[in-house]
Amino acid sequence: MFERIKEIKQELEKIKIENEKHLEEFRIKFISRKSVVGELMGGIREIAQEQRKAFGQEVNELKNLAQAKFKEAISELENKNSTGSTDYTDLTLPNIPHQLGTIHPLTQVREKIVTIFQRIGFNVADGPEVEDDWHNFSALNFPPNHPAREMQDTFFISKDPDILLRTHTSNVQIRLMEKQEPPIRSIMPGRVFRNEAISARAHCIFHQVEGLYINENVSFADLKNTLYYFAREMFGKNTKIRLRPSFFPFTEPSAELDISCFICDQKGCKVCKHTGWVEIGGCGMVDPNVLESSNIDSEKYTGFAFGMGIERITMLKYKIDDIRLFFENDVRFLRQFQSLS
Ligand code: DAH
């Protein structure tokens, strides 16, 4: 029996208690009433009288050893658990930075356009997106059967009276001239709507910026210089402009405004379709009919006007090849414009 005590003692010393399962196994084997230690206690009757005292002492020693090891294991496991627990806070850790939002690229470009024109004395004007036929078409000298008035191009809200979503920002020219005496020198950024199939190049909602300067002796040279100044401020000092004869009902003469392609430096690329020039808007001298329909004396005053696409300018400036990206609100796209100025 004494041999047996020795064996159990050796076994006990070797055991490693590393988790709750080991602990329970240890408890059953060495601590519980049915444990090997308990068994030894029960066996005391089989021991000769004169050896009983010594046997009892040794079994007791073994029991104490088992209990000490059990207690120690409990406290070790508790410590281990508490260091791994999630409510432990390391106050020395750096803070998790907040994600900053970004200004939409179209807003950034609109603000830049506004700043460029404000520097040469233009103020900013605003007009309605839901408009009547007069301000969107008739006062701008569109003849009654002009194709732009067709349902295919225009979103009509009602017929008779014709109420529609403005197809361009030129309506604000009329609203300004109705309420303000010349000189007028304003730019008018805003949202416009056209009944177009959505594709990489076209959208049914987009943005324009309109410009209007009415005063005595305003000439085509003033228009050209203003646009040249704008193009260089917007796209870089080496930018050139080209005015191509065109037609708009509200200007005479009219022109399309091209800038030199800065993507290929006019060597020819996909964006400029190998012409070296890209179009960014239309312009011209305000047609006397337009001045007259807003009660401005066309004998005394002349003026120029222009209109440019903000998406178009943004796409060129940042080499974006799909207009739909502006309206999808995909943060992976928008975050790329975090640090632009
Ligand atoms: N409204 C024209 C368009 O949407 C752009 C335009 C052309 C505006 C010539 C003007 C202008 O003010 O003079 O296509």
Short mmCIF file of C-alpha atoms and ligand atoms in Angstrom, two decimals:
data_model
loop_
_atom_site.label_atom_id
_atom_site.label_comp_id
_atom_site.label_asym_id
_atom_site.label_seq_id
_atom_site.Cartn_x
_atom_site.Cartn_y
_atom_site.Cartn_z
CA MET A 1 0.00 0.00 0.00
CA PHE A 2 2.87 2.30 0.77
CA GLU A 3 4.14 1.63 -2.73
CA ARG A 4 0.75 2.70 -4.10
CA ILE A 5 0.92 6.04 -2.23
CA LYS A 6 4.31 6.71 -3.78
CA GLU A 7 3.03 5.94 -7.26
CA ILE A 8 0.03 8.22 -6.88
CA LYS A 9 2.25 10.99 -5.53
CA GLN A 10 4.54 10.75 -8.54
CA GLU A 11 1.60 10.72 -10.93
CA LEU A 12 0.08 13.76 -9.20
CA GLU A 13 3.28 15.75 -9.43
CA LYS A 14 3.60 15.14 -13.14
CA ILE A 15 0.09 16.29 -14.05
CA LYS A 16 -0.22 19.70 -15.73
CA ILE A 17 -3.51 21.57 -15.30
CA GLU A 18 -3.86 23.97 -18.20
CA ASN A 19 -7.57 24.43 -18.62
CA GLU A 20 -10.97 23.90 -17.01
CA LYS A 21 -11.23 20.39 -18.39
CA HIS A 22 -7.91 19.31 -16.85
CA LEU A 23 -9.02 20.87 -13.58
CA GLU A 24 -12.20 18.85 -13.45
CA GLU A 25 -10.38 15.65 -14.34
CA PHE A 26 -7.91 16.35 -11.54
CA ARG A 27 -10.72 17.03 -9.08
CA ILE A 28 -12.43 13.73 -9.86
CA LYS A 29 -9.22 11.75 -9.69
CA PHE A 30 -7.57 13.27 -6.60
CA ILE A 31 -10.04 15.35 -4.60
CA SER A 32 -13.55 13.88 -4.80
CA ARG A 33 -14.82 11.28 -2.37
CA LYS A 34 -14.37 8.56 -4.96
CA SER A 35 -10.84 9.68 -5.77
CA VAL A 36 -7.75 7.55 -5.49
CA VAL A 37 -6.94 9.35 -2.23
CA GLY A 38 -10.38 8.52 -0.86
CA GLU A 39 -9.84 4.92 -1.86
CA LEU A 40 -6.55 4.80 0.04
CA MET A 41 -8.29 6.20 3.13
CA GLY A 42 -10.87 3.44 2.89
CA GLY A 43 -8.12 0.85 2.66
CA ILE A 44 -6.64 1.75 6.06
CA ARG A 45 -8.39 -1.20 7.69
CA GLU A 46 -6.31 -3.62 5.72
CA ILE A 47 -3.14 -2.12 7.14
CA ALA A 48 -1.45 -3.73 10.10
CA GLN A 49 -2.17 -1.96 13.38
CA GLU A 50 1.39 -0.77 14.02
CA GLN A 51 1.68 0.76 10.53
CA ARG A 52 -1.65 2.51 10.50
CA LYS A 53 -0.41 5.77 11.99
CA ALA A 54 2.39 6.11 9.42
CA PHE A 55 0.02 5.16 6.61
CA GLY A 56 -2.57 7.70 7.76
CA GLN A 57 0.09 10.38 7.84
CA GLU A 58 1.26 9.64 4.33
CA VAL A 59 -2.25 9.55 2.90
CA ASN A 60 -2.94 12.86 4.62
CA GLU A 61 0.18 14.33 3.12
CA LEU A 62 -0.94 13.15 -0.30
CA LYS A 63 -4.39 14.66 0.24
CA ASN A 64 -2.87 17.99 1.25
CA LEU A 65 -0.61 17.91 -1.74
CA ALA A 66 -3.55 17.25 -4.08
CA GLN A 67 -5.58 20.06 -2.52
CA ALA A 68 -2.73 22.53 -2.69
CA LYS A 69 -2.15 21.75 -6.33
CA PHE A 70 -5.89 22.04 -7.03
CA LYS A 71 -6.12 25.48 -5.39
CA GLU A 72 -3.06 26.74 -7.16
CA ALA A 73 -4.43 25.59 -10.50
CA ILE A 74 -7.71 27.40 -9.85
CA SER A 75 -6.02 30.71 -9.18
CA GLU A 76 -3.69 30.33 -12.17
CA LEU A 77 -6.62 29.69 -14.48
CA GLU A 78 -8.51 32.69 -13.10
CA ASN A 79 -5.54 34.96 -13.78
CA LYS A 80 -5.18 33.65 -17.29
CA ASN A 81 -8.85 34.29 -18.02
CA SER A 82 -8.86 37.81 -16.70
CA THR A 83 -5.89 38.98 -18.80
CA GLY A 84 -7.62 37.69 -21.95
CA SER A 85 -10.96 39.30 -21.15
CA THR A 86 -12.37 42.01 -23.42
CA ASP A 87 -13.25 44.56 -20.75
CA TYR A 88 -9.59 45.20 -20.23
CA THR A 89 -8.70 48.62 -21.65
CA ASP A 90 -5.22 49.71 -22.56
CA LEU A 91 -5.30 53.45 -21.98
CA THR A 92 -1.97 53.95 -23.71
CA LEU A 93 -3.28 52.77 -27.09
CA PRO A 94 -3.60 55.52 -29.73
CA ASN A 95 -7.15 56.62 -30.59
CA ILE A 96 -8.92 55.15 -33.62
CA PRO A 97 -9.17 58.13 -36.01
CA HIS A 98 -12.61 59.21 -37.26
CA GLN A 99 -13.24 58.73 -40.99
CA LEU A 100 -13.65 62.17 -42.52
CA GLY A 101 -16.25 62.66 -45.23
CA THR A 102 -15.23 64.09 -48.58
CA ILE A 103 -16.61 66.91 -50.66
CA HIS A 104 -18.17 65.53 -53.83
CA PRO A 105 -15.90 66.11 -56.86
CA LEU A 106 -18.66 68.01 -58.68
CA THR A 107 -19.03 70.33 -55.68
CA GLN A 108 -15.27 70.86 -55.53
CA VAL A 109 -15.13 71.76 -59.22
CA ARG A 110 -18.21 74.00 -58.97
CA GLU A 111 -16.59 75.85 -56.06
CA LYS A 112 -13.40 76.26 -58.05
CA ILE A 113 -15.31 77.64 -61.07
CA VAL A 114 -17.16 80.06 -58.81
CA THR A 115 -13.93 81.28 -57.22
CA ILE A 116 -12.28 81.81 -60.60
CA PHE A 117 -15.15 83.99 -61.86
CA GLN A 118 -15.61 85.82 -58.57
CA ARG A 119 -12.04 87.05 -58.89
CA ILE A 120 -13.00 88.99 -62.02
CA GLY A 121 -16.16 90.47 -60.58
CA PHE A 122 -18.86 87.88 -61.30
CA ASN A 123 -21.44 87.21 -58.60
CA VAL A 124 -23.41 83.98 -58.17
CA ALA A 125 -27.10 83.76 -59.04
CA ASP A 126 -29.62 81.00 -58.65
CA GLY A 127 -32.90 80.07 -60.34
CA PRO A 128 -35.61 77.42 -60.22
CA GLU A 129 -35.18 73.85 -61.43
CA VAL A 130 -38.92 73.56 -62.09
CA GLU A 131 -39.47 76.16 -64.77
CA ASP A 132 -42.07 77.44 -67.22
CA ASP A 133 -41.78 77.40 -70.99
CA TRP A 134 -41.15 81.15 -71.15
CA HIS A 135 -37.95 81.17 -69.10
CA ASN A 136 -36.56 77.89 -70.40
CA PHE A 137 -37.43 78.39 -74.10
CA SER A 138 -39.54 81.28 -75.42
CA ALA A 139 -37.69 84.21 -73.85
CA LEU A 140 -34.45 82.60 -75.02
CA ASN A 141 -35.62 82.95 -78.60
CA PHE A 142 -36.45 79.27 -79.19
CA PRO A 143 -38.97 79.18 -82.07
CA PRO A 144 -42.28 77.41 -81.26
CA ASN A 145 -41.33 74.21 -83.08
CA HIS A 146 -37.71 73.95 -82.03
CA PRO A 147 -36.75 70.28 -81.54
CA ALA A 148 -35.36 70.93 -78.03
CA ARG A 149 -38.93 71.53 -76.91
CA GLU A 150 -39.90 67.98 -77.78
CA MET A 151 -40.90 65.43 -75.17
CA GLN A 152 -37.86 63.34 -76.15
CA ASP A 153 -35.53 65.97 -74.72
CA THR A 154 -37.55 67.68 -72.03
CA PHE A 155 -39.20 66.34 -68.90
CA PHE A 156 -42.59 68.03 -68.86
CA ILE A 157 -44.46 68.29 -65.59
CA SER A 158 -47.62 69.71 -67.13
CA LYS A 159 -48.90 70.87 -70.50
CA ASP A 160 -50.93 74.06 -70.73
CA PRO A 161 -49.40 75.78 -68.93
CA ASP A 162 -46.11 74.18 -69.91
CA ILE A 163 -44.18 73.44 -66.73
CA LEU A 164 -40.98 71.47 -67.08
CA LEU A 165 -37.66 70.57 -65.51
CA ARG A 166 -35.17 73.07 -66.90
CA THR A 167 -33.03 71.63 -69.65
CA HIS A 168 -30.23 74.15 -69.10
CA THR A 169 -29.19 76.91 -66.69
CA SER A 170 -29.89 79.57 -69.35
CA ASN A 171 -33.30 80.12 -67.72
CA VAL A 172 -31.50 82.03 -64.95
CA GLN A 173 -30.24 84.58 -67.51
CA ILE A 174 -33.84 85.57 -68.18
CA ARG A 175 -34.77 85.61 -64.49
CA LEU A 176 -31.81 87.90 -63.78
CA MET A 177 -32.49 90.29 -66.67
CA GLU A 178 -36.16 90.56 -65.63
CA LYS A 179 -35.32 91.82 -62.19
CA GLN A 180 -31.99 93.58 -62.59
CA GLU A 181 -30.82 96.56 -64.57
CA PRO A 182 -27.47 96.22 -66.39
CA PRO A 183 -24.65 95.99 -65.65
CA ILE A 184 -25.19 92.32 -64.91
CA ARG A 185 -22.19 90.10 -64.33
CA SER A 186 -23.20 86.75 -62.91
CA ILE A 187 -22.47 83.07 -63.02
CA MET A 188 -25.25 80.59 -62.38
CA PRO A 189 -24.32 77.04 -61.44
CA GLY A 190 -27.09 74.48 -61.15
CA ARG A 191 -28.72 71.16 -61.90
CA VAL A 192 -30.39 70.49 -65.24
CA PHE A 193 -32.51 67.65 -66.60
CA ARG A 194 -32.81 65.97 -69.97
CA ASN A 195 -34.75 62.99 -71.14
CA GLU A 196 -31.70 61.04 -72.27
CA ALA A 197 -30.79 57.38 -72.04
CA ILE A 198 -28.20 56.99 -69.29
CA SER A 199 -24.78 55.87 -70.51
CA ALA A 200 -21.11 56.43 -69.74
CA ARG A 201 -21.28 59.78 -71.58
CA ALA A 202 -24.81 61.03 -70.88
CA HIS A 203 -27.11 61.30 -67.89
CA CYS A 204 -30.63 62.58 -67.39
CA ILE A 205 -29.43 64.80 -64.53
CA PHE A 206 -26.28 66.85 -64.76
CA HIS A 207 -24.85 70.26 -63.87
CA GLN A 208 -24.05 73.37 -65.82
CA VAL A 209 -22.64 76.76 -65.06
CA GLU A 210 -24.06 79.65 -66.97
CA GLY A 211 -22.34 83.02 -67.35
CA LEU A 212 -23.83 86.37 -68.34
CA TYR A 213 -22.30 89.79 -68.76
CA ILE A 214 -24.51 92.65 -69.91
CA ASN A 215 -23.24 96.20 -70.11
CA GLU A 216 -22.59 98.99 -72.57
CA ASN A 217 -19.99 98.12 -75.20
CA VAL A 218 -19.49 94.48 -74.32
CA SER A 219 -17.73 92.85 -77.25
CA PHE A 220 -16.84 89.40 -78.52
CA ALA A 221 -13.23 90.14 -77.52
CA ASP A 222 -14.40 90.46 -73.89
CA LEU A 223 -16.05 87.05 -74.16
CA LYS A 224 -12.95 85.50 -75.64
CA ASN A 225 -10.66 86.94 -72.99
CA THR A 226 -12.93 85.93 -70.14
CA LEU A 227 -13.05 82.34 -71.37
CA TYR A 228 -9.31 82.29 -71.97
CA TYR A 229 -8.70 83.49 -68.42
CA PHE A 230 -11.06 80.82 -67.09
CA ALA A 231 -9.50 77.98 -69.10
CA ARG A 232 -6.01 78.81 -67.89
CA GLU A 233 -7.08 79.12 -64.26
CA MET A 234 -9.01 75.87 -64.43
CA PHE A 235 -6.77 73.64 -66.54
CA GLY A 236 -3.33 75.24 -66.29
CA LYS A 237 -1.35 78.15 -67.66
CA ASN A 238 -0.52 76.49 -70.98
CA THR A 239 -4.15 75.89 -71.93
CA LYS A 240 -5.33 77.38 -75.22
CA ILE A 241 -8.91 77.96 -76.29
CA ARG A 242 -10.67 77.72 -79.64
CA LEU A 243 -14.07 79.13 -80.55
CA ARG A 244 -15.87 77.19 -83.27
CA PRO A 245 -18.81 78.84 -85.07
CA SER A 246 -22.09 77.25 -83.99
CA PHE A 247 -25.73 78.05 -83.41
CA PHE A 248 -27.84 78.69 -80.33
CA PRO A 249 -31.21 80.49 -80.53
CA PHE A 250 -30.25 82.88 -77.71
CA THR A 251 -26.85 84.05 -79.02
CA GLU A 252 -25.71 85.66 -82.24
CA PRO A 253 -23.00 84.96 -83.22
CA SER A 254 -22.64 81.66 -81.34
CA ALA A 255 -19.67 79.41 -80.78
CA GLU A 256 -18.62 76.16 -79.19
CA LEU A 257 -15.82 76.53 -76.68
CA ASP A 258 -12.92 74.08 -77.02
CA ILE A 259 -9.79 73.87 -74.89
CA SER A 260 -6.49 72.37 -75.96
CA CYS A 261 -6.29 68.73 -74.90
CA PHE A 262 -4.01 68.67 -71.85
CA ILE A 263 -4.20 64.89 -71.60
CA CYS A 264 -2.04 64.35 -74.70
CA ASP A 265 -0.68 67.88 -74.97
CA GLN A 266 -2.43 68.11 -78.35
CA LYS A 267 -0.49 65.15 -79.74
CA GLY A 268 -3.76 63.25 -80.24
CA CYS A 269 -5.49 60.79 -77.88
CA LYS A 270 -8.77 58.98 -77.30
CA VAL A 271 -10.23 61.81 -75.20
CA CYS A 272 -9.78 64.48 -77.89
CA LYS A 273 -10.46 61.93 -80.63
CA HIS A 274 -7.07 62.81 -82.10
CA THR A 275 -8.07 66.42 -82.82
CA GLY A 276 -6.03 68.01 -80.01
CA TRP A 277 -9.14 69.89 -78.79
CA VAL A 278 -11.97 69.06 -76.36
CA GLU A 279 -15.30 70.85 -76.09
CA ILE A 280 -16.40 72.19 -72.70
CA GLY A 281 -19.40 74.41 -73.54
CA GLY A 282 -21.17 76.92 -75.73
CA CYS A 283 -21.11 80.70 -75.82
CA GLY A 284 -21.94 83.78 -77.85
CA MET A 285 -23.18 87.38 -77.89
CA VAL A 286 -26.64 87.65 -76.35
CA ASP A 287 -29.20 87.87 -79.17
CA PRO A 288 -30.96 91.28 -79.19
CA ASN A 289 -34.30 89.42 -79.18
CA VAL A 290 -33.39 87.96 -75.79
CA LEU A 291 -32.50 91.37 -74.38
CA GLU A 292 -35.76 92.80 -75.69
CA SER A 293 -37.90 89.99 -74.30
CA SER A 294 -36.50 90.86 -70.87
CA ASN A 295 -37.08 94.60 -71.45
CA ILE A 296 -33.42 95.50 -71.81
CA ASP A 297 -32.66 98.14 -74.43
CA SER A 298 -30.69 96.27 -77.09
CA GLU A 299 -29.62 99.56 -78.71
CA LYS A 300 -27.88 100.59 -75.53
CA TYR A 301 -26.63 97.32 -74.13
CA THR A 302 -24.83 94.30 -75.45
CA GLY A 303 -23.67 91.21 -73.64
CA PHE A 304 -22.12 87.82 -73.79
CA ALA A 305 -23.22 84.51 -72.37
CA PHE A 306 -21.76 81.06 -71.96
CA GLY A 307 -22.75 77.71 -70.57
CA MET A 308 -20.49 74.85 -69.60
CA GLY A 309 -20.99 71.32 -68.30
CA ILE A 310 -19.62 70.77 -64.80
CA GLU A 311 -19.48 66.98 -65.25
CA ARG A 312 -17.64 67.48 -68.51
CA ILE A 313 -15.04 69.74 -66.90
CA THR A 314 -14.61 67.39 -63.92
CA MET A 315 -14.27 64.33 -66.16
CA LEU A 316 -11.58 66.01 -68.21
CA LYS A 317 -9.74 67.44 -65.26
CA TYR A 318 -9.59 64.15 -63.34
CA LYS A 319 -9.66 61.73 -66.31
CA ILE A 320 -12.95 60.12 -65.30
CA ASP A 321 -14.43 58.09 -68.12
CA ASP A 322 -17.95 57.36 -66.87
CA ILE A 323 -20.45 60.09 -65.89
CA ARG A 324 -22.53 57.59 -63.86
CA LEU A 325 -19.79 57.44 -61.21
CA PHE A 326 -20.85 60.90 -60.01
CA PHE A 327 -24.31 59.70 -59.05
CA GLU A 328 -23.60 56.26 -57.59
CA ASN A 329 -22.18 57.48 -54.28
CA ASP A 330 -19.64 54.71 -54.16
CA VAL A 331 -17.30 55.78 -51.36
CA ARG A 332 -14.35 54.08 -53.05
CA PHE A 333 -14.75 56.58 -55.90
CA LEU A 334 -15.55 59.58 -53.69
CA ARG A 335 -12.65 59.02 -51.25
CA GLN A 336 -10.19 59.57 -54.07
CA PHE A 337 -11.17 63.25 -54.02
CA GLN A 338 -10.32 63.72 -50.34
CA SER A 339 -7.35 66.00 -50.72
CA LEU A 340 -8.10 68.00 -53.86
CA SER A 341 -8.32 71.72 -53.73
N1 DAH B 1 -27.69 76.30 -72.91
C1 DAH B 1 -26.73 75.65 -73.78
C2 DAH B 1 -26.84 74.14 -73.63
O1 DAH B 1 -27.41 73.70 -72.66
C3 DAH B 1 -25.33 76.07 -73.45
C4 DAH B 1 -25.09 77.49 -73.81
C5 DAH B 1 -24.62 77.83 -75.05
C6 DAH B 1 -25.31 78.49 -72.87
C7 DAH B 1 -24.39 79.14 -75.40
C8 DAH B 1 -25.10 79.83 -73.21
C9 DAH B 1 -24.61 80.12 -74.49
O2 DAH B 1 -25.30 80.81 -72.36
O3 DAH B 1 -24.38 81.43 -74.80
O4 DAH B 1 -26.36 73.43 -74.46
#
